[in-house]
């Protein structure tokens, strides 16, 4: 069947029985699919005309009667039965997300674990018929006082390298293994690349391992998002689809290879000179990158396949760098606290703090660590999706057209990313909006949205006009249809407020339980590190206003940007930092919140606004 996608102007041919989402995938047309095609997020709305299955129950639930009458369908549910024309509206297209690249650089000194060793090897003679390997080993031993160990690839290079420049050769060693033998002085740069694989975004930092200089950085949307926005939907996809795990691994490796290609091109260097790679990510991203089934992470007792740091060969993972380059995947702490948190702990140097500090990283999940050099505890909360716009009727990622700040001063004003017409609201905008709605009394401390009459009686006439009844729930009109992208209004429903309450309740309860575990109160916390979207996109004042974090009267608030990525860079540049990453695993205590009898109580309490 011929399917034409507009406005991309792409036509593809697919078999009867495929969904519109599968056809779009085949045509390279990107459609939002937050739930991974489960039919529950209603983000994949398209306008279709032609031959399709009748709308199923999920479509009848996810689309309004007006949308159904206009011809809107859920791309993941509508099954192709004949030729079609499909219009992908702006709100359903994946747009460029804002990706946080900058972080902090901890105190790691440059202490490379990749070295160049230049050797002058005397040639073998008829009188001394020494093998090439024994010959180089002898010179190496004299120069370095240690045994030479080399990979098969390096051994294959050795005879050529030795004879090309009369025994003047360079060995590139990663840790104690020589991985490349080259005639002359070797490559101009010894390179390394550090990756932060986030559920939504992937960032790569290309570094010169001898100078410590960052040569280039590049980032992109994690291509796995097309199989689900959050880790749970990706785990489900890997289990549901026969080739799901393989697909997800291939997607992430291709994404890393794109970053390798972009950064090396930008720095005018060769990917063949990348000898070291470090990787951080949450435990699910870690497993998917390595092609390990994450199924056990989704079931009690939520056990990962491996926690300790792993060192692997780039070639066996399919990374387009020097094939014998070493890929160091930082350790995971637990099933839901991964190597990205190890990166944050490394970058903020929590294990050497004299006084108690808290580090919170809110991405798609919320992970936190609290403590000092005496004791360090960590936990994870299933909190993130609301802060990344998922699970909200009006939510979207921090991309072009997302409302990222809101103020209510008599009337409502907002700002969008890229100054474009608003398409939805992202986490930081939602936190702002709820803080403002709370301040002016549009919602009460329990989160209940007030009716128009109450607001009018309290002197908020223009706000009262923004309240409407949508079925059984109230909604607040944030953007009028004449200002919204595609002439669509943006409303925040009572359910959206409840979603945010669930998310903020989980994070707040996590912090409270960590404090309880250490037997301390907010007064004892002297530093709060805000990592990830937090502190960079979410305004701390609004986060405090809605009670997302407690008021820490004695604490200095320090935004640390992409601290997970900073940790990966530190481990790339310093053998000591890499060792510390492994030591963190033995120092940190993990608290499984679902096993805590007090979690539900804390959570219920934390749901309310202060
Ligand atoms: S409803 Fe289609 S991808 Fe979520």
Coordinates of C-alpha atoms and ligand atoms in Angstrom, one line a residue:
X1 CA 0.0 0.0 0.0
X2 CA 1.2 3.5 -0.7
X3 CA 1.3 5.9 2.3
X4 CA 2.1 9.5 1.8
X5 CA 3.2 11.6 4.8
X6 CA 2.8 15.3 4.9
X7 CA 4.2 17.9 5.5
X8 CA 7.4 15.8 5.0
X9 CA 6.3 14.9 1.5
X10 CA 7.5 11.3 1.8
X11 CA 5.8 8.3 0.3
X12 CA 6.4 4.8 1.4
X13 CA 5.1 1.4 0.5
X14 CA 4.1 -1.0 3.3
X15 CA 2.1 -4.2 3.7
X16 CA -1.5 -4.3 4.8
X17 CA -1.7 -4.9 8.5
X18 CA 1.1 -2.5 9.6
X19 CA 0.2 0.5 11.8
X20 CA 0.7 4.0 10.7
X21 CA 3.5 4.4 13.2
X22 CA 5.3 1.4 11.7
X23 CA 4.8 3.0 8.2
X24 CA 6.1 6.3 9.5
X25 CA 9.2 4.6 11.0
X26 CA 9.8 2.9 7.6
X27 CA 9.5 6.2 5.9
X28 CA 11.9 8.0 8.3
X29 CA 9.0 10.2 9.5
X30 CA 9.3 10.9 13.2
X31 CA 6.2 10.8 15.3
X32 CA 6.0 11.3 19.0
X33 CA 5.4 7.9 20.7
X34 CA 5.7 8.6 24.4
X35 CA 4.2 5.2 25.5
X36 CA 6.1 3.3 22.9
X37 CA 3.0 2.4 20.9
X38 CA 0.9 1.1 23.7
X39 CA -2.0 3.4 22.8
X40 CA -2.0 5.2 26.2
X41 CA -0.3 8.5 25.7
X42 CA -2.3 10.0 22.8
X43 CA 0.8 11.8 21.6
X44 CA 0.9 10.1 18.2
X45 CA -2.2 11.8 16.8
X46 CA -2.3 12.1 13.0
X47 CA -4.9 13.2 10.5
X48 CA -5.5 10.3 8.0
X49 CA -7.6 9.9 5.0
X50 CA -7.9 6.7 3.1
X51 CA -8.3 3.1 4.0
X52 CA -7.8 2.2 7.7
X53 CA -9.1 -0.1 10.4
X54 CA -12.0 1.3 12.4
X55 CA -10.9 3.2 15.6
X56 CA -10.3 0.7 18.4
X57 CA -11.2 1.3 22.1
X58 CA -7.8 3.0 22.9
X59 CA -8.5 5.5 20.1
X60 CA -12.0 6.1 21.3
X61 CA -10.5 6.8 24.7
X62 CA -7.5 8.9 23.6
X63 CA -9.3 11.1 21.0
X64 CA -12.1 13.5 21.5
X65 CA -15.3 13.1 19.5
X66 CA -14.4 16.2 17.5
X67 CA -11.0 14.8 16.7
X68 CA -12.5 11.5 15.6
X69 CA -15.0 13.3 13.4
X70 CA -12.2 15.4 11.8
X71 CA -10.3 12.2 10.9
X72 CA -7.6 12.1 13.7
X73 CA -6.2 8.7 14.5
X74 CA -3.6 7.3 16.9
X75 CA -0.8 6.3 14.6
X76 CA 0.2 3.4 16.8
X77 CA -3.3 1.9 16.7
X78 CA -4.6 2.6 13.3
X79 CA -4.0 -0.4 11.0
X80 CA -3.4 0.2 7.3
X81 CA -5.9 -1.5 4.9
X82 CA -5.3 0.5 1.7
X83 CA -3.6 3.6 0.3
X84 CA -3.5 6.6 2.5
X85 CA -2.6 10.3 3.0
X86 CA -1.4 11.2 6.4
X87 CA -0.8 14.6 7.9
X88 CA 1.5 14.7 10.9
X89 CA 0.4 17.8 12.9
X90 CA 3.1 19.9 14.5
X91 CA 2.2 18.7 18.0
X92 CA 2.9 15.1 17.0
X93 CA 6.3 15.7 15.4
X94 CA 9.5 15.2 17.3
X95 CA 11.4 18.4 17.5
X96 CA 14.9 19.3 18.6
X97 CA 15.1 19.0 22.4
X98 CA 17.1 21.3 24.5
X99 CA 19.9 19.2 25.8
X100 CA 21.9 20.0 28.8
X101 CA 25.6 19.5 28.0
X102 CA 27.5 21.7 30.5
X103 CA 28.4 20.3 33.9
X104 CA 30.9 20.9 36.6
X105 CA 34.4 19.6 36.5
X106 CA 35.4 18.1 39.8
X107 CA 38.8 18.2 41.4
X108 CA 40.2 15.3 39.2
X109 CA 43.8 15.9 38.1
X110 CA 44.8 14.9 34.6
X111 CA 46.1 11.4 35.2
X112 CA 45.8 9.5 31.9
X113 CA 45.3 5.8 31.6
X114 CA 46.2 5.9 27.9
X115 CA 49.9 6.5 27.1
X116 CA 52.2 6.7 24.2
X117 CA 55.6 5.0 24.5
X118 CA 58.1 5.8 21.9
X119 CA 60.8 3.1 21.5
X120 CA 64.0 2.7 19.5
X121 CA 64.4 -0.9 18.8
X122 CA 67.7 -2.3 17.4
X123 CA 67.1 -4.5 14.4
X124 CA 67.5 -8.3 14.5
X125 CA 70.6 -9.7 12.8
X126 CA 71.8 -13.0 11.5
X127 CA 73.8 -13.3 14.7
X128 CA 70.9 -12.3 16.9
X129 CA 67.7 -13.7 15.3
X130 CA 65.5 -12.4 18.0
X131 CA 61.7 -12.3 17.2
X132 CA 60.0 -9.0 16.8
X133 CA 58.0 -9.5 19.9
X134 CA 61.0 -10.5 22.0
X135 CA 63.0 -7.6 20.6
X136 CA 60.4 -5.0 21.4
X137 CA 59.7 -6.6 24.8
X138 CA 63.4 -6.3 25.6
X139 CA 63.5 -2.6 24.8
X140 CA 60.2 -2.1 26.6
X141 CA 61.5 -3.8 29.7
X142 CA 64.6 -1.6 29.7
X143 CA 62.5 1.5 29.3
X144 CA 59.5 0.8 31.5
X145 CA 60.8 -1.9 33.9
X146 CA 57.7 -4.0 33.2
X147 CA 56.5 -6.8 30.9
X148 CA 55.1 -5.9 27.6
X149 CA 51.5 -7.0 27.0
X150 CA 49.9 -6.5 23.6
X151 CA 46.7 -7.3 21.8
X152 CA 46.7 -9.6 18.8
X153 CA 45.9 -6.5 16.6
X154 CA 49.0 -4.8 17.9
X155 CA 51.1 -7.9 17.3
X156 CA 49.9 -8.0 13.7
X157 CA 51.0 -4.3 13.3
X158 CA 54.4 -4.9 14.9
X159 CA 56.4 -6.4 12.0
X160 CA 55.4 -3.5 9.7
X161 CA 55.9 -0.8 12.3
X162 CA 59.3 -2.1 13.2
X163 CA 60.6 -2.1 9.6
X164 CA 59.1 1.1 8.4
X165 CA 61.3 3.6 10.3
X166 CA 64.3 1.4 11.3
X167 CA 62.9 0.4 14.7
X168 CA 61.5 3.8 15.6
X169 CA 58.1 2.9 16.8
X170 CA 55.3 4.1 19.2
X171 CA 53.2 1.8 21.3
X172 CA 49.8 3.1 22.5
X173 CA 49.0 1.5 25.8
X174 CA 45.6 1.5 27.5
X175 CA 46.2 0.6 31.1
X176 CA 48.9 -2.0 30.9
X177 CA 48.0 -3.4 27.4
X178 CA 49.6 -2.0 24.2
X179 CA 46.8 -1.8 21.7
X180 CA 48.5 -0.2 18.7
X181 CA 52.1 -0.4 17.3
X182 CA 52.9 2.3 14.9
X183 CA 56.0 3.5 13.1
X184 CA 57.4 6.9 14.1
X185 CA 55.9 9.0 16.9
X186 CA 52.3 7.9 16.7
X187 CA 49.1 9.8 16.2
X188 CA 49.0 13.6 16.7
X189 CA 46.4 13.1 19.5
X190 CA 45.4 10.4 21.9
X191 CA 41.7 10.8 22.1
X192 CA 38.9 9.6 24.4
X193 CA 35.2 10.1 24.4
X194 CA 32.8 10.3 27.4
X195 CA 29.2 9.4 27.0
X196 CA 26.2 10.2 29.1
X197 CA 23.3 8.0 27.9
X198 CA 20.1 9.5 29.2
X199 CA 16.7 8.1 28.7
X200 CA 15.8 11.1 26.6
X201 CA 19.1 12.6 25.4
X202 CA 22.6 11.4 24.7
X203 CA 25.7 13.6 25.1
X204 CA 29.2 12.8 24.0
X205 CA 32.4 14.8 25.0
X206 CA 35.5 14.3 22.9
X207 CA 38.7 14.9 24.9
X208 CA 42.4 15.1 24.2
X209 CA 43.7 12.6 26.8
X210 CA 47.2 14.1 26.9
X211 CA 46.2 17.8 27.4
X212 CA 42.8 17.2 29.1
X213 CA 41.3 19.6 26.7
X214 CA 37.7 19.2 25.5
X215 CA 37.8 19.2 21.7
X216 CA 34.1 18.9 20.8
X217 CA 30.8 18.0 22.3
X218 CA 27.7 16.8 20.6
X219 CA 24.2 15.6 21.7
X220 CA 21.1 14.1 20.3
X221 CA 17.7 12.7 21.2
X222 CA 18.0 9.1 22.3
X223 CA 16.6 7.3 19.2
X224 CA 15.1 4.7 21.6
X225 CA 12.4 7.2 22.5
X226 CA 10.5 6.0 19.5
X227 CA 10.0 2.7 21.4
X228 CA 8.8 4.5 24.5
X229 CA 9.7 7.7 26.4
X230 CA 10.4 6.2 29.8
X231 CA 12.5 3.2 30.9
X232 CA 9.5 1.0 31.7
X233 CA 8.1 1.2 28.2
X234 CA 11.5 0.4 26.8
X235 CA 11.9 -2.6 29.1
X236 CA 8.4 -3.7 28.0
X237 CA 9.4 -3.3 24.3
X238 CA 12.5 -5.3 24.8
X239 CA 10.4 -8.1 26.3
X240 CA 7.4 -7.9 24.0
X241 CA 9.2 -7.8 20.7
X242 CA 11.3 -10.8 19.6
X243 CA 14.1 -8.5 18.3
X244 CA 13.3 -5.7 20.7
X245 CA 16.6 -5.9 22.8
X246 CA 18.7 -6.1 19.6
X247 CA 16.8 -3.1 18.1
X248 CA 17.3 -1.0 21.2
X249 CA 21.0 -1.8 21.4
X250 CA 21.5 -1.1 17.7
X251 CA 19.7 2.2 18.0
X252 CA 21.9 3.4 20.9
X253 CA 25.1 2.2 19.3
X254 CA 24.2 4.0 16.1
X255 CA 23.5 7.2 18.1
X256 CA 26.9 7.0 19.8
X257 CA 28.5 6.4 16.4
X258 CA 26.8 9.5 15.1
X259 CA 28.2 11.6 18.0
X260 CA 31.7 10.1 17.4
X261 CA 31.5 11.1 13.8
X262 CA 30.2 14.6 14.5
X263 CA 32.7 15.4 17.3
X264 CA 35.7 14.1 15.4
X265 CA 34.7 16.0 12.3
X266 CA 34.2 19.1 14.3
X267 CA 37.7 18.7 15.8
X268 CA 39.3 17.6 12.5
X269 CA 40.7 14.4 14.1
X270 CA 40.3 10.7 13.3
X271 CA 37.9 8.4 15.2
X272 CA 40.7 5.8 14.8
X273 CA 42.7 7.8 17.4
X274 CA 40.0 7.3 20.1
X275 CA 41.5 4.8 22.5
X276 CA 39.3 5.2 25.5
X277 CA 35.6 5.5 26.1
X278 CA 33.7 6.0 29.3
X279 CA 29.9 5.6 29.6
X280 CA 27.4 6.5 32.3
X281 CA 23.6 6.1 32.2
X282 CA 20.8 4.7 34.3
X283 CA 20.8 1.0 34.9
X284 CA 18.3 0.4 32.1
X285 CA 20.3 2.4 29.6
X286 CA 23.4 0.6 30.7
X287 CA 21.8 -2.8 30.1
X288 CA 20.4 -1.8 26.7
X289 CA 23.8 -0.4 25.5
X290 CA 25.4 -3.7 26.4
X291 CA 22.6 -5.7 24.9
X292 CA 21.8 -7.2 28.3
X293 CA 18.1 -7.9 29.0
X294 CA 16.7 -5.3 31.4
X295 CA 13.6 -7.5 32.2
X296 CA 14.7 -8.2 35.8
X297 CA 14.9 -4.5 36.5
X298 CA 11.2 -4.2 36.2
X299 CA 10.3 -7.0 38.5
X300 CA 10.8 -7.3 42.3
X301 CA 13.5 -7.5 43.6
X302 CA 14.7 -5.2 40.7
X303 CA 18.1 -6.8 40.4
X304 CA 20.6 -5.6 37.7
X305 CA 22.7 -8.1 35.7
X306 CA 25.9 -6.4 36.9
X307 CA 26.8 -3.5 39.2
X308 CA 30.6 -3.4 39.1
X309 CA 32.4 -1.3 36.5
X310 CA 33.0 -3.1 33.2
X311 CA 35.9 -2.7 30.8
X312 CA 35.2 -4.0 27.3
X313 CA 36.6 -3.7 23.8
X314 CA 35.0 -1.1 21.5
X315 CA 35.0 -3.5 18.6
X316 CA 32.8 -6.0 20.3
X317 CA 30.2 -3.3 21.1
X318 CA 30.2 -2.0 17.5
X319 CA 31.6 1.5 18.4
X320 CA 33.2 3.2 15.5
X321 CA 36.5 4.1 17.2
X322 CA 39.8 2.2 17.3
X323 CA 38.6 -1.4 17.6
X324 CA 40.9 -2.2 20.6
X325 CA 39.9 1.0 22.4
X326 CA 38.8 0.3 26.0
X327 CA 35.2 1.1 26.9
X328 CA 34.8 1.6 30.6
X329 CA 31.2 1.5 31.8
X330 CA 31.0 3.0 35.2
X331 CA 29.3 0.9 37.9
X332 CA 25.6 0.8 38.8
X333 CA 24.6 1.1 42.4
X334 CA 21.3 -0.8 42.0
X335 CA 18.5 -1.6 39.6
X336 CA 17.2 1.9 39.7
X337 CA 20.3 3.9 40.7
X338 CA 22.7 3.6 37.9
X339 CA 26.1 4.7 36.7
X340 CA 24.7 8.2 36.0
X341 CA 24.3 8.7 39.8
X342 CA 27.9 7.4 40.3
X343 CA 28.9 10.1 37.8
X344 CA 27.0 12.7 39.9
X345 CA 28.6 11.5 43.1
X346 CA 32.0 11.6 41.5
X347 CA 31.6 15.1 40.0
X348 CA 30.3 16.5 43.3
X349 CA 32.8 14.6 45.3
X350 CA 30.2 13.7 47.9
X351 CA 32.3 10.9 49.5
X352 CA 34.9 13.4 50.8
X353 CA 32.5 16.1 52.1
X354 CA 33.0 16.9 55.8
X355 CA 29.5 18.2 56.1
X356 CA 26.3 16.7 54.9
X357 CA 25.4 17.4 51.3
X358 CA 22.5 16.3 49.1
X359 CA 22.7 15.7 45.3
X360 CA 19.5 15.4 43.3
X361 CA 19.4 14.5 39.7
X362 CA 16.1 14.8 38.0
X363 CA 15.9 13.5 34.5
X364 CA 13.4 11.0 33.4
X365 CA 13.8 9.5 36.9
X366 CA 14.7 11.2 40.1
X367 CA 17.8 9.9 41.9
X368 CA 19.3 11.4 45.0
X369 CA 22.3 10.8 47.3
X370 CA 22.7 12.3 50.8
X371 CA 25.6 12.2 53.2
X372 CA 29.2 13.0 53.8
X373 CA 32.5 11.1 54.1
X374 CA 31.0 9.3 57.1
X375 CA 28.0 7.8 55.5
X376 CA 26.3 8.1 52.1
X377 CA 22.8 6.9 51.3
X378 CA 21.0 6.9 47.9
X379 CA 17.6 6.1 46.5
X380 CA 15.5 6.5 43.4
X381 CA 12.0 7.6 42.9
X382 CA 9.7 7.0 39.9
X383 CA 9.2 10.7 39.5
X384 CA 10.7 11.9 36.4
X385 CA 8.1 11.6 33.6
X386 CA 6.0 14.5 34.8
X387 CA 9.1 16.7 34.8
X388 CA 9.8 15.8 31.2
X389 CA 6.3 16.4 30.1
X390 CA 5.2 12.8 29.8
X391 CA 1.9 11.6 31.2
X392 CA 0.4 15.1 31.0
X393 CA -2.4 16.0 28.7
X394 CA -0.5 19.2 27.7
X395 CA 3.0 18.0 28.4
X396 CA 6.0 17.8 26.1
X397 CA 9.8 17.6 26.4
X398 CA 11.9 20.7 26.7
X399 CA 11.9 21.3 22.9
X400 CA 11.0 24.2 20.6
X401 CA 7.6 25.5 21.4
X402 CA 7.5 24.2 25.0
X403 CA 6.4 26.7 27.6
X404 CA 9.3 26.8 30.1
X405 CA 8.4 29.6 32.4
X406 CA 5.1 31.0 33.6
X407 CA 4.1 33.9 35.7
X408 CA 0.6 35.0 36.9
X409 CA 0.4 38.6 37.7
X410 CA -3.2 39.7 37.2
X411 CA -3.2 37.7 34.0
X412 CA -1.0 34.8 32.7
X413 CA 2.2 35.3 30.9
X414 CA 4.6 32.6 29.6
X415 CA 7.8 32.0 27.6
X416 CA 8.5 29.3 25.1
X417 CA 11.7 27.6 24.1
X418 CA 12.9 29.0 20.8
X419 CA 10.3 31.8 21.1
X420 CA 8.0 29.7 19.0
X421 CA 4.2 29.4 19.2
X422 CA 3.4 27.3 22.3
X423 CA 2.8 23.5 21.7
X424 CA 2.7 22.3 25.2
X425 CA 4.4 22.7 28.6
X426 CA 7.6 21.1 29.8
X427 CA 8.6 20.3 33.4
X428 CA 10.1 23.6 34.3
X429 CA 7.0 25.5 33.0
X430 CA 4.7 23.2 34.9
X431 CA 6.6 23.6 38.2
X432 CA 6.4 27.4 37.6
X433 CA 2.7 27.3 36.7
X434 CA 1.7 25.2 39.7
X435 CA 3.8 27.4 42.0
X436 CA 2.0 30.4 40.6
X437 CA -1.5 28.8 40.7
X438 CA -0.9 28.0 44.3
X439 CA 0.3 31.5 45.2
X440 CA -2.7 33.2 43.7
X441 CA -5.2 30.5 44.9
X442 CA -6.2 28.9 41.6
X443 CA -5.4 25.6 43.4
X444 CA -5.6 25.0 47.1
X445 CA -2.9 23.3 49.3
X446 CA -4.4 19.9 48.6
X447 CA -4.0 20.5 44.8
X448 CA -7.7 21.0 44.2
X449 CA -8.4 23.4 41.3
X450 CA -11.0 26.1 42.4
X451 CA -14.1 26.8 40.4
X452 CA -14.7 30.1 38.6
X453 CA -17.2 31.4 41.2
X454 CA -14.7 31.0 44.0
X455 CA -12.0 32.8 42.0
X456 CA -14.4 35.5 41.1
X457 CA -15.4 36.0 44.7
X458 CA -11.7 36.3 45.6
X459 CA -11.3 39.1 43.1
X460 CA -9.6 37.0 40.3
X461 CA -12.1 37.7 37.5
X462 CA -9.7 37.1 34.5
X463 CA -8.4 33.9 36.1
X464 CA -11.9 32.7 36.7
X465 CA -12.7 32.9 33.0
X466 CA -9.8 30.5 32.4
X467 CA -11.5 27.7 34.4
X468 CA -13.7 25.3 32.5
X469 CA -15.3 21.9 33.3
X470 CA -13.9 19.1 31.1
X471 CA -16.0 16.1 31.8
X472 CA -15.7 15.3 35.5
X473 CA -12.6 17.5 35.9
X474 CA -11.7 21.2 35.8
X475 CA -9.1 22.6 33.6
X476 CA -7.2 25.9 33.5
X477 CA -6.7 27.6 30.1
X478 CA -3.0 28.5 29.9
X479 CA -2.8 29.5 26.2
X480 CA -5.8 30.6 24.1
X481 CA -6.4 28.8 20.8
X482 CA -5.4 31.9 18.7
X483 CA -2.0 31.9 20.4
X484 CA -1.3 28.2 20.4
X485 CA 0.6 26.4 17.6
X486 CA -1.8 25.1 15.0
X487 CA -4.6 27.1 16.5
X488 CA -4.8 24.7 19.5
X489 CA -5.4 25.9 23.1
X490 CA -3.2 24.6 25.9
X491 CA -5.1 23.6 29.0
X492 CA -3.8 22.2 32.3
X493 CA -6.2 19.8 33.8
X494 CA -6.8 18.7 37.4
X495 CA -5.3 15.4 36.3
X496 CA -2.1 17.1 35.2
X497 CA -1.9 18.8 38.6
X498 CA -2.3 15.4 40.3
X499 CA 0.4 13.9 38.1
X500 CA 2.8 16.6 39.2
X501 CA 1.8 16.0 42.8
X502 CA 2.6 12.3 42.4
X503 CA 6.0 13.2 41.0
X504 CA 6.9 15.8 43.5
X505 CA 5.5 13.7 46.3
X506 CA 7.8 10.8 45.4
X507 CA 10.9 13.0 45.2
X508 CA 10.1 14.8 48.4
X509 CA 9.4 11.5 50.2
X510 CA 12.7 10.2 49.0
X511 CA 14.6 13.1 50.5
X512 CA 12.7 12.8 53.7
X513 CA 13.5 9.1 54.0
X514 CA 17.2 9.7 53.3
X515 CA 17.3 12.3 56.0
X516 CA 15.4 10.0 58.4
X517 CA 17.9 7.2 57.6
X518 CA 20.8 9.4 58.5
X519 CA 18.9 10.8 61.6
X520 CA 19.2 14.4 60.4
X521 CA 16.9 17.3 59.6
X522 CA 17.0 20.0 56.9
X523 CA 19.1 22.2 59.2
X524 CA 22.0 19.7 59.0
X525 CA 22.3 19.8 55.2
X526 CA 24.9 22.3 54.2
X527 CA 25.0 22.0 50.5
X528 CA 22.4 21.0 47.9
X529 CA 23.6 20.1 44.4
X530 CA 20.9 20.3 41.7
X531 CA 21.9 18.2 38.7
X532 CA 20.2 17.5 35.4
X533 CA 17.1 19.5 34.4
X534 CA 16.8 20.6 38.0
X535 CA 18.6 23.9 38.8
X536 CA 19.1 24.5 35.1
X537 CA 15.6 24.5 33.8
X538 CA 13.5 24.2 36.9
X539 CA 13.7 27.4 39.0
X540 CA 14.7 26.6 42.6
X541 CA 12.3 29.2 43.9
X542 CA 9.4 27.4 42.2
X543 CA 10.6 24.0 43.3
X544 CA 10.7 25.3 46.9
X545 CA 7.3 26.9 46.6
X546 CA 5.6 23.6 45.6
X547 CA 7.6 21.7 48.2
X548 CA 9.5 19.6 45.7
X549 CA 12.5 20.0 48.0
X550 CA 12.4 21.0 51.6
X551 CA 13.6 24.4 52.7
X552 CA 17.2 23.8 53.8
X553 CA 17.9 27.0 55.9
X554 CA 21.7 26.4 56.2
X555 CA 22.4 25.0 52.7
X556 CA 24.1 26.6 49.8
X557 CA 22.2 25.6 46.6
X558 CA 24.7 24.7 43.8
X559 CA 23.4 24.0 40.2
X560 CA 25.8 21.4 38.7
X561 CA 24.4 21.0 35.2
X562 CA 25.0 17.6 33.6
X563 CA 27.0 16.3 36.5
X564 CA 26.6 12.7 35.3
X565 CA 28.4 13.7 32.1
X566 CA 31.1 15.5 34.2
X567 CA 31.7 12.3 36.1
X568 CA 32.1 10.4 32.9
X569 CA 34.7 13.0 31.7
X570 CA 36.6 12.8 35.0
X571 CA 36.8 9.0 34.7
X572 CA 38.1 9.4 31.2
X573 CA 40.8 11.8 32.2
X574 CA 42.0 10.3 35.4
X575 CA 42.9 6.8 36.5
X576 CA 42.2 7.8 40.1
X577 CA 38.8 9.2 39.3
X578 CA 38.0 5.9 37.4
X579 CA 39.1 4.0 40.5
X580 CA 37.0 6.3 42.8
X581 CA 34.0 5.5 40.6
X582 CA 34.4 1.8 41.5
X583 CA 35.0 2.6 45.2
X584 CA 31.8 4.6 45.3
X585 CA 30.0 1.3 44.8
X586 CA 31.4 0.0 48.1
X587 CA 30.7 3.2 50.0
X588 CA 27.1 4.0 49.1
X589 CA 24.2 2.4 50.8
X590 CA 21.1 1.9 48.6
X591 CA 17.6 2.3 50.1
X592 CA 14.9 0.5 48.2
X593 CA 11.9 2.8 48.9
X594 CA 9.3 0.2 48.0
X595 CA 10.6 -2.0 50.8
X596 CA 10.3 0.9 53.4
X597 CA 7.2 0.6 55.5
X598 CA 7.3 4.4 56.0
X599 CA 7.4 5.3 52.3
X600 CA 3.6 5.4 51.7
X601 CA 3.1 7.6 54.7
X602 CA 5.8 10.0 53.7
X603 CA 4.6 10.0 50.1
X604 CA 1.0 10.8 51.1
X605 CA 2.2 13.7 53.2
X606 CA 4.5 15.0 50.5
X607 CA 1.7 15.0 47.9
X608 CA 0.1 18.1 49.5
X609 CA 1.5 21.5 48.8
X610 CA 3.1 23.4 51.7
Ligands
LIG1 S1 -0.8 6.4 22.0 FE1 0.3 6.1 20.2 S2 2.4 6.1 20.9 FE2 1.3 6.5 22.7

